[in-house]
Short mmCIF file of C-alpha atoms and ligand atoms in Angstrom, two decimals:
data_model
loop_
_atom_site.label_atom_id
_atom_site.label_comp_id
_atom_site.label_asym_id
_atom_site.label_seq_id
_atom_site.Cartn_x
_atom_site.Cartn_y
_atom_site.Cartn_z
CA UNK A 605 -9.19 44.24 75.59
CA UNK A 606 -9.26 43.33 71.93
CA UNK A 607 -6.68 40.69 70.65
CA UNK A 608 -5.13 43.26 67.45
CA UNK A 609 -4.81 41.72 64.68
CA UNK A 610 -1.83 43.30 63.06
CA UNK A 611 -0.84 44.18 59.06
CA UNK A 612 3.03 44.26 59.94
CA UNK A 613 2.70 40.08 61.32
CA UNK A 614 0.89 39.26 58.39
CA UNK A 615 3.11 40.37 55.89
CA UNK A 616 6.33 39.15 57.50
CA UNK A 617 5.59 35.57 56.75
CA UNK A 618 3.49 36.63 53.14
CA UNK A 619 6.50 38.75 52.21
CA UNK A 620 9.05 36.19 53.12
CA UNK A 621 6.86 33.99 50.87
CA UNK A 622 7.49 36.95 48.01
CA UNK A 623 11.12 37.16 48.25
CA UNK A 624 11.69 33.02 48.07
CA UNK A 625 9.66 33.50 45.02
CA UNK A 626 11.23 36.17 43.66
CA UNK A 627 14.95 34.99 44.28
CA UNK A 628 14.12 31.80 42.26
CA UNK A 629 12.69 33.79 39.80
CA UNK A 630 15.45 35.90 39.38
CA UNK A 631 18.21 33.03 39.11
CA UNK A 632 15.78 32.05 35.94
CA UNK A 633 16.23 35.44 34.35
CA UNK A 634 13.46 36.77 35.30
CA UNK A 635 11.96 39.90 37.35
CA UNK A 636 8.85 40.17 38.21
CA UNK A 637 7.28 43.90 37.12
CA UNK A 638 4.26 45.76 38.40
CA UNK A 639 2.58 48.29 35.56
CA UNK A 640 1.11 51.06 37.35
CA UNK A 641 -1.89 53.33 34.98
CA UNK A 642 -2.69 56.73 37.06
CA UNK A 643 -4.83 59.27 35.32
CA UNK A 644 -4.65 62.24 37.08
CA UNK A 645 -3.19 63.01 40.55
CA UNK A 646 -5.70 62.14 43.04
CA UNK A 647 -4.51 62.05 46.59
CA UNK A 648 -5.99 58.52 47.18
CA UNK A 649 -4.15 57.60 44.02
CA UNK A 650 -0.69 59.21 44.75
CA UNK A 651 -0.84 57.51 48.69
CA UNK A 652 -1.53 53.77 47.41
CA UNK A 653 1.23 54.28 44.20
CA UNK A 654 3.81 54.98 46.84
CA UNK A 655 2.98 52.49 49.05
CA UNK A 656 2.75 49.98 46.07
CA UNK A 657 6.16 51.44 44.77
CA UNK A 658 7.86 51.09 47.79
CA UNK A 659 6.96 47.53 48.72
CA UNK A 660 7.86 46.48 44.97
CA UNK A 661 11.50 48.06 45.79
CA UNK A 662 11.78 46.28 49.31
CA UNK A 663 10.28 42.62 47.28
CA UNK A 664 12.77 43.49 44.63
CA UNK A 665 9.97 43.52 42.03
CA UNK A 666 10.41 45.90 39.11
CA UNK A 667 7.59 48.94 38.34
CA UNK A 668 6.62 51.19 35.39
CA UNK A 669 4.25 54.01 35.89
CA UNK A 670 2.17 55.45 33.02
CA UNK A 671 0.57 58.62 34.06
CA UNK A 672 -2.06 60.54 32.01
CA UNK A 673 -3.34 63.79 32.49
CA UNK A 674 -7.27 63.80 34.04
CA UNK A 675 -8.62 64.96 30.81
CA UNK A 676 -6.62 62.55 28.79
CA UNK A 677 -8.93 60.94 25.92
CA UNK A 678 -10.33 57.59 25.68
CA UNK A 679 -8.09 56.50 22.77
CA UNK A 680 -5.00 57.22 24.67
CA UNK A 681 -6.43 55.39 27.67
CA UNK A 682 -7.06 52.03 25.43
CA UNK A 683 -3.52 52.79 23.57
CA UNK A 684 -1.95 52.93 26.88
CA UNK A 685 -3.75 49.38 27.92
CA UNK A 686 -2.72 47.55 24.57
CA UNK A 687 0.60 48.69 25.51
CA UNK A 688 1.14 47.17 28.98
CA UNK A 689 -0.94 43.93 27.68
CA UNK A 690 1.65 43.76 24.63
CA UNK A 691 4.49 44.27 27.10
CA UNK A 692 6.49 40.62 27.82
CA UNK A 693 8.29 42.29 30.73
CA UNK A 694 5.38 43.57 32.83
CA UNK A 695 3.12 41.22 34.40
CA UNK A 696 0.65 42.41 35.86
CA UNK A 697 -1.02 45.76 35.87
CA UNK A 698 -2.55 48.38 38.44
CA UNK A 699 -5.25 50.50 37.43
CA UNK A 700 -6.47 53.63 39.65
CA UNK A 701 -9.93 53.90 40.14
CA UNK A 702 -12.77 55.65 39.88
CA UNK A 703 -11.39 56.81 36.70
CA UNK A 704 -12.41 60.55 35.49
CA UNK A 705 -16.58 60.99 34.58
CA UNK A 706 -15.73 61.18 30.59
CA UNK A 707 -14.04 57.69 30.70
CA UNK A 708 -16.41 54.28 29.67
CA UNK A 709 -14.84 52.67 32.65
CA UNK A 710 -16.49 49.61 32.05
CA UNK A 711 -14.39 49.13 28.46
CA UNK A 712 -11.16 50.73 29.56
CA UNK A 713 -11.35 47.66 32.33
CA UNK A 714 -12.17 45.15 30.28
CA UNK A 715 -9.46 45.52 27.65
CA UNK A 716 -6.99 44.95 30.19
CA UNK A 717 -5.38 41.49 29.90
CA UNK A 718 -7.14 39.19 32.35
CA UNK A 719 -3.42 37.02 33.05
CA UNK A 720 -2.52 40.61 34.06
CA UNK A 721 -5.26 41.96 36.10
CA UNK A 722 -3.39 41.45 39.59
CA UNK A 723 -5.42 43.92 40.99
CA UNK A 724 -9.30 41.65 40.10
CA UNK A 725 -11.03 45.01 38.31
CA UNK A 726 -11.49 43.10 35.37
CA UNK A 727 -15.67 40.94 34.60
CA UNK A 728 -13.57 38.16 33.90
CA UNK A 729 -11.37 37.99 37.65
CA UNK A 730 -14.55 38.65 39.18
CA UNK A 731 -16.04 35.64 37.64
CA UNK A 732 -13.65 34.02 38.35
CA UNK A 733 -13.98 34.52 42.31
CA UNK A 734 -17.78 34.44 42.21
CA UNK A 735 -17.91 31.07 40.07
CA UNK A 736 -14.76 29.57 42.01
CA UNK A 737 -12.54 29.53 38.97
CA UNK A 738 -9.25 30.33 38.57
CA UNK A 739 -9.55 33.45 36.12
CA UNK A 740 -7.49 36.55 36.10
CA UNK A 741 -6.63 37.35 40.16
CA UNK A 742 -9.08 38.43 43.16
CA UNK A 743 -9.43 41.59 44.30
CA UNK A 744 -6.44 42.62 46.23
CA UNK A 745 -8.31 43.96 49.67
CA UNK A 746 -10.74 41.05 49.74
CA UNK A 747 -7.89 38.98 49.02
CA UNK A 748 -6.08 40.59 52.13
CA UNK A 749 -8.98 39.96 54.58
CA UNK A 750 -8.58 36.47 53.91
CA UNK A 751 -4.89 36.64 54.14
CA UNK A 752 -5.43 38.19 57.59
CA UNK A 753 -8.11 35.54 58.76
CA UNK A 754 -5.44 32.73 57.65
CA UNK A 755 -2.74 33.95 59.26
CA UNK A 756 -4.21 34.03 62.66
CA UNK A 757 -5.63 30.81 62.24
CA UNK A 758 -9.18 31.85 62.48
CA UNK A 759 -11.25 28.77 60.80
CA UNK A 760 -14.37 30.28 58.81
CA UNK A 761 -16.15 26.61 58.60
CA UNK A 762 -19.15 27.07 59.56
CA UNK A 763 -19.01 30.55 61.06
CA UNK A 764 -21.84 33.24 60.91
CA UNK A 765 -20.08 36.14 58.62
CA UNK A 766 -21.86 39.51 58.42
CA UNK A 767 -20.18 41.25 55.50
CA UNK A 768 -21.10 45.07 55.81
CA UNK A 769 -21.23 46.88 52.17
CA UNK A 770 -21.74 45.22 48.87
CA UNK A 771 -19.65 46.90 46.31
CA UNK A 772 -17.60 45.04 43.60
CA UNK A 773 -14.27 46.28 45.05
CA UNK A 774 -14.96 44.37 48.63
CA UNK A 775 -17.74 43.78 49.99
CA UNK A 776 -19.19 41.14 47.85
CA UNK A 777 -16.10 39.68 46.24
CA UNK A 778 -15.28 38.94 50.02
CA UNK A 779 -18.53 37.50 50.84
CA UNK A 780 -17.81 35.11 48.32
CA UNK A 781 -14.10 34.14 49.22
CA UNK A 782 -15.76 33.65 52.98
CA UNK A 783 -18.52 31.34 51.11
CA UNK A 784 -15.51 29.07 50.06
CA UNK A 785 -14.13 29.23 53.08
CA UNK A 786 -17.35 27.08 53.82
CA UNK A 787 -18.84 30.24 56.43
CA UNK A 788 -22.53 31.10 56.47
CA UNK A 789 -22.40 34.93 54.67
CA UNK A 790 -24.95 37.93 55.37
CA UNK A 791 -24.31 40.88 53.41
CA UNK A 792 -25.54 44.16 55.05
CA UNK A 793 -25.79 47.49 53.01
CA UNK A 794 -27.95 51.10 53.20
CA UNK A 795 -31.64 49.30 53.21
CA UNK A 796 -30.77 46.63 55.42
CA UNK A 797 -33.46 46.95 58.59
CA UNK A 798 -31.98 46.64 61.99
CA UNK A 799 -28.44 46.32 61.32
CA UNK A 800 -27.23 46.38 64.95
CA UNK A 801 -28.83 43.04 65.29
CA UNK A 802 -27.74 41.11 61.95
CA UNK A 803 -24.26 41.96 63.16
CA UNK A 804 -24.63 41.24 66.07
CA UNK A 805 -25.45 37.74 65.34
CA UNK A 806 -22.50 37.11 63.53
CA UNK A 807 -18.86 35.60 64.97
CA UNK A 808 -16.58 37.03 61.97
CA UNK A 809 -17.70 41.06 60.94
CA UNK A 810 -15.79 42.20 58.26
CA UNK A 811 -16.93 45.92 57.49
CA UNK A 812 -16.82 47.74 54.50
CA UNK A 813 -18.91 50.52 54.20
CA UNK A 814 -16.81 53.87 53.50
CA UNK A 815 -18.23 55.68 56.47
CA UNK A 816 -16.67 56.51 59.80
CA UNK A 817 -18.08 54.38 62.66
CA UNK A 818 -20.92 52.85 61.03
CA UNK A 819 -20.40 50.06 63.33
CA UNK A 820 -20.26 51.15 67.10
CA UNK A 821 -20.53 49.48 70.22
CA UNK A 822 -24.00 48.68 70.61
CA UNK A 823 -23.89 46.47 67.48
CA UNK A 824 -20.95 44.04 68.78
CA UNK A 825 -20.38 41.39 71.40
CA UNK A 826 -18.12 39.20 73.37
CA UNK A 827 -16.15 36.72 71.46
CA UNK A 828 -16.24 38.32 67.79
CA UNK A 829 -13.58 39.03 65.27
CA UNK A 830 -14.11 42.31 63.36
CA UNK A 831 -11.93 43.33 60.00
CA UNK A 832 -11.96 47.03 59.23
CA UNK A 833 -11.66 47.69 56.11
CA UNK A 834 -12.41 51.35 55.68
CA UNK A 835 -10.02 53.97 55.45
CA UNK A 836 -11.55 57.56 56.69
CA UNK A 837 -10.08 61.04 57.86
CA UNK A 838 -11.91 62.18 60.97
CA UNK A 839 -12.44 65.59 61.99
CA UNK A 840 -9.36 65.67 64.07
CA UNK A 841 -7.15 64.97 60.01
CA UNK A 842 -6.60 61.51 61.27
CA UNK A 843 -7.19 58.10 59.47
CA UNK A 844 -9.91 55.91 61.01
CA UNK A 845 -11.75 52.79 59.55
CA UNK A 846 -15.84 52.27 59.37
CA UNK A 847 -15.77 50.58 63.10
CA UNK A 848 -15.61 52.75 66.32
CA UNK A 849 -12.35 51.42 67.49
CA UNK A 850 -12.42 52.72 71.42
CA UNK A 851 -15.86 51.49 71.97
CA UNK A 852 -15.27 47.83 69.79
CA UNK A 853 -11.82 46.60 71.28
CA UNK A 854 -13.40 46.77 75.05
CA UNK A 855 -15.92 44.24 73.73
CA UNK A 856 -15.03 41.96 71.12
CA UNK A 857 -11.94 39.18 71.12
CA UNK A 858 -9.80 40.34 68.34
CA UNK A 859 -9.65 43.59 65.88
CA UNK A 860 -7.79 45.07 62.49
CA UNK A 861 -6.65 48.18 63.62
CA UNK A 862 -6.74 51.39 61.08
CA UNK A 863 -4.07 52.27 60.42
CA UNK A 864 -1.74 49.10 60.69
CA UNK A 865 -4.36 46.41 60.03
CA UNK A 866 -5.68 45.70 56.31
CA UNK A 867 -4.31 48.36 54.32
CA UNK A 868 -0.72 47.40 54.20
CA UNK A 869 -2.01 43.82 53.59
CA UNK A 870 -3.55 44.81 50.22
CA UNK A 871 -0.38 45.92 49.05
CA UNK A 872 1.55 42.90 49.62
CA UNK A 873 -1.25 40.91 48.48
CA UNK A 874 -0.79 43.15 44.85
CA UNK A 875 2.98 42.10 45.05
CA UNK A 876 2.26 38.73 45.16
CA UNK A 877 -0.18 38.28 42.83
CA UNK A 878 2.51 39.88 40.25
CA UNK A 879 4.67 37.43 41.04
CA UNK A 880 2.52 34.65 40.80
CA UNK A 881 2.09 36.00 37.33
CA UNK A 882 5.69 36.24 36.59
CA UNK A 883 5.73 32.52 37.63
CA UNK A 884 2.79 31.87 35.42
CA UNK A 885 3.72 33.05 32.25
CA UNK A 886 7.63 31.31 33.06
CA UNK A 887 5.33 27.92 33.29
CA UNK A 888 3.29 29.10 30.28
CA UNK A 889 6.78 29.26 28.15
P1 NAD B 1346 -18.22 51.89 48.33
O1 NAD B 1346 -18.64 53.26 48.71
O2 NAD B 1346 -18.09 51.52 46.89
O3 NAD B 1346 -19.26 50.88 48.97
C1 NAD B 1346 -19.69 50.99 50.29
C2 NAD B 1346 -20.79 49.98 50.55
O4 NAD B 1346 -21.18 50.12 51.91
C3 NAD B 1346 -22.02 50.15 49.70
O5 NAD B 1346 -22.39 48.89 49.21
C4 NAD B 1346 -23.09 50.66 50.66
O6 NAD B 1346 -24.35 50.08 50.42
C5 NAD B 1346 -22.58 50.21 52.01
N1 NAD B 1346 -22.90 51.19 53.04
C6 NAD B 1346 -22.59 52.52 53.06
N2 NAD B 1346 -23.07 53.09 54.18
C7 NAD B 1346 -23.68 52.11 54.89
C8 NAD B 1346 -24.39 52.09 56.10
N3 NAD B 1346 -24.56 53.20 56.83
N4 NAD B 1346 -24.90 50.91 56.50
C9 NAD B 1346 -24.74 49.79 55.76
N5 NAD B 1346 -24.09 49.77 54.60
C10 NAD B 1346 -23.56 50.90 54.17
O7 NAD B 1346 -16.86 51.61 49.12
P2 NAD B 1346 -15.76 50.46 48.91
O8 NAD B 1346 -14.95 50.76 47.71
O9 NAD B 1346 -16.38 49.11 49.06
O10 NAD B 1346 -14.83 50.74 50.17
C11 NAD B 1346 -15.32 50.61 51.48
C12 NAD B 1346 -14.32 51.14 52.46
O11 NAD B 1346 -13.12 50.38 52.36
C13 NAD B 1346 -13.89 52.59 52.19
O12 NAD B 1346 -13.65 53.21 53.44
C14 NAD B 1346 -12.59 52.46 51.44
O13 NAD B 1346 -11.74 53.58 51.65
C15 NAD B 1346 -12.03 51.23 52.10
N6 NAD B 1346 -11.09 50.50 51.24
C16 NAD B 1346 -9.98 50.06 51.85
C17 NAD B 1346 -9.06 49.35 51.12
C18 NAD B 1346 -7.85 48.81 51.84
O14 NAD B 1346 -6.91 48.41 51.21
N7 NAD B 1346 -7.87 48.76 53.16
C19 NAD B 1346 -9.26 49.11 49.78
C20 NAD B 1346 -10.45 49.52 49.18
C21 NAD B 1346 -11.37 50.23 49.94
#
């Protein structure tokens, strides 16, 4: 059986890292706080904000929420961003996406403060991870997957990585953080032919797609580490990720479970990278 590779153990040593941080940050006058922008009240939405809210209590990081109504305007939306940006006490700033059809998502994202974009939706963080530069933060659930590989001490050098899915809010931001990490990096998406075999070539699978056992069995084999990164509802109302869990933990060495793998990762990966910010603009001063 599969070695699991668990959320829970990867945040106890990142959060102990958090609360250090924060406690010498608060004996400089200073506490850390998390903007959170919600338009509307999409399920998705509502689930991560309490998660996010929660850990920020337990890290002892402060949090503001700014909720707008779906059909909110434009104008309000950019008013709304100049205001957090403006703001000396927040430091960094989560944005729930997609945002409503009417919205130029592209602008609303790109007037948010890039020293503030602890969640990487901004061009300017995602330069910043595709060019190597230290711009604005990484994605947070990218950002986790590395946390997770790091933790359990599993060395990318030179490792085949088959990233499945290619969108901007994983899969290739990830590919590239596993580039740095010096591994070889195959990105798999709808049109690739034969997937079953890419993967199975590869000794790290991290798997991003947004569908329900896209990745079964027959494309794994001994000796493998797979990261599940997608968060589904099966037919029975329960959460699943993209990889057929019973079939994949007989076969390969060592698994993310969903739940308890990378979601809760991603939010303590948010926390920090507010805090890092808090610390920032401190040094900045
Ligand atoms: P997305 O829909 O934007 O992108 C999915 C990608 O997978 C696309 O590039 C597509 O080409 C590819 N893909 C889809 N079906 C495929 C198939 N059959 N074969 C090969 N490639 C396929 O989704 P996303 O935002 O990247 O999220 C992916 C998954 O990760 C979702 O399940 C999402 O819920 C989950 N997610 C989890 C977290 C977390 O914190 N754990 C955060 C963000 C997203």
């Amino acid at each position: 059986m599969a070695k699991l590779l668990l959320g829970k153990e990867v945040n106890a040593s990142l959060n102990e890292e958090i609360k250090e941080k924060v406690a010498k940050l608060k004996q400089e006058g200073v506490t850390p706080k998390l903007g959170i922008i919600r338009i509307g009240e999409r399920e998705d939405d509502l689930s991560y904000e309490r998660g996010a809210t929660k850990r920020c209590e337990t890290l002892g990081v402060a949090c503001e929420k700014f909720v707008l109504p779906a059909d909110v305007e434009e104008a309000q939306v950019l008013e709304t961003i100049e205001k957090v940006n403006k703001d000396e006490e927040i430091h960094g700033v989560l944005l729930f996406r997609p945002l409503p059809k009417h919205l130029n998502e592209d602008k609303i994202i790109n007037t948010l403060a890039v020293e503030k974009d602890v969640d990487g939706i901004t061009d300017l963080s995602m330069a910043g991870v595709f060019m190597g530069k230290e711009m604005g933060y990484a994605p947070c659930t990218p950002s986790a997957c590395i946390e997770v590989l790091d933790h359990y001490g599993i060395d990318c050098t030179g490792k085949k990585v088959v990233v499945v899915g290619r969108s901007l809010v994983v899969g290739k931001p990830v590919a590239m953080m596993l580039v740095k990490k010096n591994a070889t990096v195959t990105i798999c998406h709808t049109r690739t032919v034969d997937m079953s075999s890419v993967v199975k070539e590869a000794d790290i699978v991290v798997v991003a797609a947004g569908k329900a056992g896209v990745v079964d069995g027959s494309y794994l084999r001994e000796g493998q580490v797979v990261l599940d990164v997608g968060i589904n509802v099966n037919e029975e109302g329960k959460l699943c990720g993209d990889v057929n869990f019973e079939e994949a933990e007989k076969i390969v060495e060592a698994i993310t479970p969903v739940p308890r793998g990378i979601g809760g990762v991603t939010t303590s990966v948010l926390v920090s990278h507010v805090v890092d910010a808090a610390i920032a603009k401190k040094n900045q001063k």
